[in-house]
XYZ file of C-alpha atoms in Angstrom:
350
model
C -26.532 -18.627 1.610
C -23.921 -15.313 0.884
C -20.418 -15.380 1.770
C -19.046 -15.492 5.269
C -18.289 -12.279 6.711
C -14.151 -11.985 6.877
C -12.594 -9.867 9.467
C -9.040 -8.835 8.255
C -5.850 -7.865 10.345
C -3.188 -5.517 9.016
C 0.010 -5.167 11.186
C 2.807 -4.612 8.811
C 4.576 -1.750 10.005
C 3.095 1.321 12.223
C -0.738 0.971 11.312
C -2.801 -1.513 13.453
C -5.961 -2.431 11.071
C -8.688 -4.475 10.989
C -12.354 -4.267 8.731
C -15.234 -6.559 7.650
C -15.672 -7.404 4.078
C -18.805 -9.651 2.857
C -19.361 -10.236 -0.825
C -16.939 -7.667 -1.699
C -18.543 -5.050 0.387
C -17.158 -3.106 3.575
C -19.120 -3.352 6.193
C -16.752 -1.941 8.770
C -13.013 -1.201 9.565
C -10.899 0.891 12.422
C -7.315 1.843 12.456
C -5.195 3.041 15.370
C -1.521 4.536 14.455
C 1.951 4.671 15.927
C 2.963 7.357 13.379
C 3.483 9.861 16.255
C 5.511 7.879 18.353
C 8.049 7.412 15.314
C 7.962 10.793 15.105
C 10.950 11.673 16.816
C 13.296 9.679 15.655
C 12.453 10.248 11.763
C 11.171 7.508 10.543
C 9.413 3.818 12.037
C 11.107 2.333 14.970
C 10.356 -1.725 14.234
C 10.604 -2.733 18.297
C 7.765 0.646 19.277
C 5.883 -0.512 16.317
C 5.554 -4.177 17.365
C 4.477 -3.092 21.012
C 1.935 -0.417 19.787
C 0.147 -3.247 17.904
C 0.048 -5.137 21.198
C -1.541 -2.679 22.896
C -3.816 -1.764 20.035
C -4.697 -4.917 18.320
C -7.384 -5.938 20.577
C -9.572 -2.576 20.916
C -9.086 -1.845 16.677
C -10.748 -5.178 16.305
C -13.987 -4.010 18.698
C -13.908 -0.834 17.450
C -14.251 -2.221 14.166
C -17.197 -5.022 14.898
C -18.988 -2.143 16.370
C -18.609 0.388 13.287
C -20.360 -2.905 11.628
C -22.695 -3.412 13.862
C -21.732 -7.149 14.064
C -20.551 -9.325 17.097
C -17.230 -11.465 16.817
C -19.538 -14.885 16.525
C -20.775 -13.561 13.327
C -17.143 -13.457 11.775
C -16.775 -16.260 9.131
C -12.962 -16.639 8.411
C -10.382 -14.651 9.160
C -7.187 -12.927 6.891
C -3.879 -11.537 8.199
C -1.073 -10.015 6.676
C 1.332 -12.517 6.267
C 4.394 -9.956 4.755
C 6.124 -7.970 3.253
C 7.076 -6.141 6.957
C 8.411 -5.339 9.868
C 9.089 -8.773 11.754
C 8.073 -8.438 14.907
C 4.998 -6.221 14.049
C 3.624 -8.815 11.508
C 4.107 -11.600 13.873
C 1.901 -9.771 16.242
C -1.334 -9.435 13.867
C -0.631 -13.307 12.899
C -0.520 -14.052 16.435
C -4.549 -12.161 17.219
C -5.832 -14.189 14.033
C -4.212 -17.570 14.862
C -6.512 -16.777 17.869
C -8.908 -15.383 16.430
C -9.661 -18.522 14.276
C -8.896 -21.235 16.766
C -11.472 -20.165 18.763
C -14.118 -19.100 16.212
C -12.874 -22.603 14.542
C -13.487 -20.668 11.189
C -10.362 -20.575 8.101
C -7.163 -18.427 8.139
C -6.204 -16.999 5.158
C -2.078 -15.421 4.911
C -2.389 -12.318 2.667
C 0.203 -10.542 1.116
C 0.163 -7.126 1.996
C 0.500 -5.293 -1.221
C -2.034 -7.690 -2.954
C -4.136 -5.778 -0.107
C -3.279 -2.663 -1.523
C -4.282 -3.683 -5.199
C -7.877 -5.372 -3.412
C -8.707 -2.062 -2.167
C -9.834 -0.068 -4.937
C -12.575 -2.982 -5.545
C -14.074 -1.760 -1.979
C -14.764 1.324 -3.942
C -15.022 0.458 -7.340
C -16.086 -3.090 -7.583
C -13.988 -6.171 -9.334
C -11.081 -5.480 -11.165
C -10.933 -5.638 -15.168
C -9.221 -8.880 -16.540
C -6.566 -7.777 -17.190
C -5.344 -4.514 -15.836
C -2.598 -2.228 -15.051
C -1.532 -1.982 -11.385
C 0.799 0.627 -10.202
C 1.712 0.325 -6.612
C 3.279 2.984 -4.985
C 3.981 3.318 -1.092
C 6.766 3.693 1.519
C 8.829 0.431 0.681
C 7.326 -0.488 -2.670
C 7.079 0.667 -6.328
C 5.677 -1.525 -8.678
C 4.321 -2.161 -12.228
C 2.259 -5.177 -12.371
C -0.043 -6.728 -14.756
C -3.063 -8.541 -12.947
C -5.841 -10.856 -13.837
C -7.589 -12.763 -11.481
C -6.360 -11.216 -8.462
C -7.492 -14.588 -6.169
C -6.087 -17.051 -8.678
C -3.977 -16.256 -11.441
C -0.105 -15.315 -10.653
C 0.888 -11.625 -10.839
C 3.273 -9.942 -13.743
C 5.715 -7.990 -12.389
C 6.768 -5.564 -15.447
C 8.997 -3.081 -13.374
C 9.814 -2.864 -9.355
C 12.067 -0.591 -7.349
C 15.898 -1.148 -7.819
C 16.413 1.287 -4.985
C 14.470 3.749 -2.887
C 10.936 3.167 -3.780
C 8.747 6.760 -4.287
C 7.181 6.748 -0.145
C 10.891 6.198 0.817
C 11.880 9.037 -1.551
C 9.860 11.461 -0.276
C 10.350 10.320 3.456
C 14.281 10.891 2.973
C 13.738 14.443 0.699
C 11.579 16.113 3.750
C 13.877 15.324 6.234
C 16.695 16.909 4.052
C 14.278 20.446 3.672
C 13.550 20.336 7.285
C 10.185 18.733 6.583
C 7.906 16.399 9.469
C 7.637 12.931 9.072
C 6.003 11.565 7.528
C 7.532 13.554 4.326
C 4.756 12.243 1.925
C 1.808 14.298 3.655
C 4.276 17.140 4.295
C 5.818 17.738 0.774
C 2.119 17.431 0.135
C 1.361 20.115 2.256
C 4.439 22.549 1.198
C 4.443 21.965 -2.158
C 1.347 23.320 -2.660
C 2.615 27.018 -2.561
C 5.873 26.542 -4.466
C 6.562 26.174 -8.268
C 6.840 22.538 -9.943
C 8.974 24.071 -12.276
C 11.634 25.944 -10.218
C 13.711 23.087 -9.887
C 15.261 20.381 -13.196
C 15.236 17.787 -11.144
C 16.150 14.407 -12.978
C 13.580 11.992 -14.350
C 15.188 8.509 -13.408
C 15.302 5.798 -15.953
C 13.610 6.321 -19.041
C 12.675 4.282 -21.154
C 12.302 1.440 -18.635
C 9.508 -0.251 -16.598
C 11.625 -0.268 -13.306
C 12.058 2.538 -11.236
C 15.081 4.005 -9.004
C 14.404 7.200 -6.573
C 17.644 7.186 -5.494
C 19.665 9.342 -7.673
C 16.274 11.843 -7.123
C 16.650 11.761 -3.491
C 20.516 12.667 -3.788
C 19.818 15.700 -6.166
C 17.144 17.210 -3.905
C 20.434 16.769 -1.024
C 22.564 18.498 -3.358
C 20.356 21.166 -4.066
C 19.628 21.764 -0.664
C 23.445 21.838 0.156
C 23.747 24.385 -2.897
C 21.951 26.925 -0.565
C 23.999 26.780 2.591
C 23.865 29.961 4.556
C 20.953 30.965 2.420
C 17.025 30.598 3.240
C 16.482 27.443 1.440
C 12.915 27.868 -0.708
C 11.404 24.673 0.606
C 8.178 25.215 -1.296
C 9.598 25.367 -4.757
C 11.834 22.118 -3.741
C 8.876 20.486 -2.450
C 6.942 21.201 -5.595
C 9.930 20.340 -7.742
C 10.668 17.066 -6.266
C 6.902 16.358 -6.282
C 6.884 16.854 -9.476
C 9.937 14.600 -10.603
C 8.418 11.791 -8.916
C 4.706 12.045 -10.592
C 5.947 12.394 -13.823
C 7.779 9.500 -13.658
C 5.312 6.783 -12.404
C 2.159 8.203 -14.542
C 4.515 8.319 -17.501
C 5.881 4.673 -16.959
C 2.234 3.556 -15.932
C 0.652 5.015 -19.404
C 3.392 3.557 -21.500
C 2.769 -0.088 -19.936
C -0.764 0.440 -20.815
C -0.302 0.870 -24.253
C 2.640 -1.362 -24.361
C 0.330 -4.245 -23.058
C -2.923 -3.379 -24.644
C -4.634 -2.884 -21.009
C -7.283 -0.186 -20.978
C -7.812 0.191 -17.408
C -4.530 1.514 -14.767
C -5.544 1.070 -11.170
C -2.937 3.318 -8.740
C -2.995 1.986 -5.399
C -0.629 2.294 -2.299
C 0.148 5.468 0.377
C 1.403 7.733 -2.656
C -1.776 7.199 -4.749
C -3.070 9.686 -2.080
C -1.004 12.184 -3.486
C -2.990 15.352 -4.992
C -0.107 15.806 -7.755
C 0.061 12.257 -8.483
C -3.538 11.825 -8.754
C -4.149 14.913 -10.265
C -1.231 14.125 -13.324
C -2.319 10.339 -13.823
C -6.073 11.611 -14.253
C -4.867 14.072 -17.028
C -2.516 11.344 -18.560
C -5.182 8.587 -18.659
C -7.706 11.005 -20.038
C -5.655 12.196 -23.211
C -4.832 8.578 -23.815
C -8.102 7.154 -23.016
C -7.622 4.880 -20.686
C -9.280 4.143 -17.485
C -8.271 5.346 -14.430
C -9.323 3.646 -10.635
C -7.918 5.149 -7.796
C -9.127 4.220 -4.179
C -10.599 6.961 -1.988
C -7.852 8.666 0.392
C -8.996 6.314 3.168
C -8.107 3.040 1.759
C -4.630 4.045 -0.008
C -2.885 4.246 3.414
C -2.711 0.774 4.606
C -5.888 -0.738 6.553
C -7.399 -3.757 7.492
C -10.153 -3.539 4.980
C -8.029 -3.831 2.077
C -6.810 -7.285 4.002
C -10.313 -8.205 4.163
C -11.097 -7.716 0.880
C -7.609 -10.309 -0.121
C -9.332 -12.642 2.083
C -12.948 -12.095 0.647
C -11.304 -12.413 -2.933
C -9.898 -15.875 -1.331
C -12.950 -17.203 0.202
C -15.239 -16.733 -2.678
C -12.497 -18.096 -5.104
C -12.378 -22.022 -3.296
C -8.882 -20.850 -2.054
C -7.719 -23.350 0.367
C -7.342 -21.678 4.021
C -3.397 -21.759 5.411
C -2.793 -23.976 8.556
C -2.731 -22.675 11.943
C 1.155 -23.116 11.997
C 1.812 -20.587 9.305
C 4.230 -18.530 9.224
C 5.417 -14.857 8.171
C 7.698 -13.686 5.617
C 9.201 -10.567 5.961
C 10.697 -9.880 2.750
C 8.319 -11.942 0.516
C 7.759 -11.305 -3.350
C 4.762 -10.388 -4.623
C 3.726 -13.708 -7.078
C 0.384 -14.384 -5.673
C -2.116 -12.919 -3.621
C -2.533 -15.513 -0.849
C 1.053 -15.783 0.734
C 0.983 -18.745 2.989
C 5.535 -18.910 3.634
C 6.284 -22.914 4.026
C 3.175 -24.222 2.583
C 1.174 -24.394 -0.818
C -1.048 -22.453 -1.505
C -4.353 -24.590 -3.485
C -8.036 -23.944 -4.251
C -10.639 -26.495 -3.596
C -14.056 -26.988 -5.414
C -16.417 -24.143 -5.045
C-alpha cells in the first residue's frame, strides 16, 4: 500500500494555501491572496491578514480537493505551517488542521515554513541531491544552507540575513521610486526597460556567506533623493538595484558551492521568481558547472503544496506526528524541517 495522501496548510503571512502531495507527487493545490488588501497601506497588515485566512481557509481547502479530484475522507495526515510568521495568521492555519485531523483522526505534522520552500523544487524536480546547496531568498528571509536529508538530518546554516533580507529590499526600494507593492514583481516589471548598469550601486559584504540589504536599500534612497525636482529615471534604478541584489546572492551561492564541494545549488523562495536572478544564477552555474534547480514560478511564492510536500517528506521518513496541543513559533530558526515548538521532534520505525 503507497503513502497516505497529505493535505498541507500554509498561513504564514498574506497567502492562504493548501495542496495534496502523495509519494512526492502534487496532486492538487489552491491559493487565495490578501495581497490587495495590503495594498494600501504598503506593505502586510498582520490583524487583515489573520482575518482574510478566516474567511478563506475553508473554501482554499475545497477548492483544492476538487483540483485533485479527491474527497476530504481520502486525506491521510495532515501538515501546517508551524512558523516563521505572522502570529495571528499562523495560528489560524494551525487552528483548520488541529481540526482537520481530530476529525479525520489521521497525524499532524508542524512544518517549518522555509523548509517548505526548499521541499518545493522536489514537486518539480524530484528528491534533492545529498548534499546540496540551498539558497533561500524571499520577503523576510535570505539564506545559505547546506542540506542533506531534508526529513531527517539537521540543516547547515552557512550565511543568513543580518538585516533586510533581498524580498524586504526590494519591497522598501519600490516604495522609495514610487513603485506598487509588492516591489519584487514591480522592479521586475520596470526594470526591464532600464539599464543594469546606469547605476554603481554597492555589492554588500564580500567575501562573506551572510548577507545585509540594508546599506543597498539606503543607497537606492539616496540616489533617489539626489534627483529632487528632477524626473527620477525609475527604470535604470530599478534595473540597477536589480542588478546589485542578483549579483550578490548568485555570486555568494557559487562560491559556497565550490567552497563545500556541492555540485548541485537549488534557489528557492519568492525572489527565485525573479527573471534577473534566475537568468544570472543559470549563467553562473553553467560556466562553473554546477547544477542548477529552480522551482517553476508557481511554487516559489509561498503555497500549500510546498507544505505538503514537508509533510510527505515526514510521513515517508517514520517522522513521529506532533500532538494536537502544538503550538506555533513565530520567530523560529530554521534547524530542522519538522518544527513542532514545546515538543521533540522523533522518528519511529518505518
Amino acid at each position: 500500500m503507497g503513502s497516505p495522501v497529505v493535505l498541507g496548510i500554509e498561513s504564514s503571512c498574506d497567502e492562504t494555501g493548501v495542496g495534496l502531495v502523495r509519494d512526492g507527487r502534487l496532486l492538487g493545490h489552491a491559493l487565495a491572496s490578501s495581497m490587495d488588501e495590503h495594498d494600501r497601506y504598503g506593505g502586510v497588515v498582520p490583524e487583515i491578514a489573520a482575518r482574510a485566512h478566516v474567511h478563506a481557509v475553508r473554501p482554499v481547502i475545497q477548492r483544492a480537493l476538487d483540483a485533485a479530484g479527491l474527497r476530504l475522507t481520502d486525506v491521510g495526515a495532515v501538515a501546517v505551517t508551524t512558523g516563521p510568521g505572522l502570529s495571528g495568521a499562523l495560528q489560524v492555519g494551525l487552528a483548520a488542521a488541529k481540526g482537520l485531523a481530530y476529525a479525520l483522526r489521521v497525524p499532524l505534522h508542524g512544518v517549518h515554513h522555509l523548509a517548505g520552500h526548499v521541499a518545493a523544487d522536489t514537486l518539480e524536480h524530484g528528491p534533492l541531491p545529498d548534499p546540496c546547496m540551498v539558497l533561500i531568498v524571499s520577503g523576510g528571509h535570505t539564506s545559505l544552507l547546506v542540506v542533506h536529508d531534508l526529513a531527517r538530518d539537521p540543516i547547515l546554516h552557512l550565511g543568513d540575513t543580518l538585516d533586510d533580507a533581498a524580498g524586504e529590499c526590494f519591497d522598501k526600494v519600490a516604495r522609495v521610486f514610487g513603485l506598487p507593492y509588492p516591489g519584487g514583481p514591480a522592479i521586475d516589471r520596470t526594470a526591464r526597460e532600464g539599464d543594469p548598469r546606469a547605476v554603481p550601486f554597492p555589492r554588500p559584504l564580500p567575501g562573506s556567506h551572510d548577507f545585509s540589504f540594508s546599506g543597498l536599500k539606503t543607497a537606492a534612497a539616496r540616489w533617489a533623493e539626489e534627483h529632487a525636482g528632477r524626473e527620477l529615471p525609475v527604470a535604470d534604478g530599478a534595473a540597477s538595484i536589480q542588478e546589485a541584489v542578483a549579483d550578490v546572492l548568485t555570486r555568494k551561492a557559487v562560491a559556497a558551492c565550490h567552497e563545500h564541494g556541492v555540485g548541485t545549488l537549488v534557489m528557492v523562495g519568492g525572489v527565485a521568481a525573479n527573471t534577473r536572478v534566475r537568468s544570472l544564477a543559470e549563467e553562473r552555474c553553467r560556466a562553473a558547472g554546477i547544477g542548477l534547480r529552480v522551482p517553476p514560478m508557481k511554487l516559489c511564492t509561498d503555497n500549500g503544496a510546498m507544505i505538503a510536500a514537508v509533510g510527505d517528506l515526514l510521513v515517508r521518513a517514520g517522522a513521529e506526528p506532533a500532538p494536537l496541543d502544538v503550538s506555533i513559533d513565530p520567530s523560529a530558526p530554521l534547524e530542522y524541517a519538522a518544527l513542532h515548538p514545546g515538543t521533540t521532534v522523533r522518528f519511529v520505525a518505518a
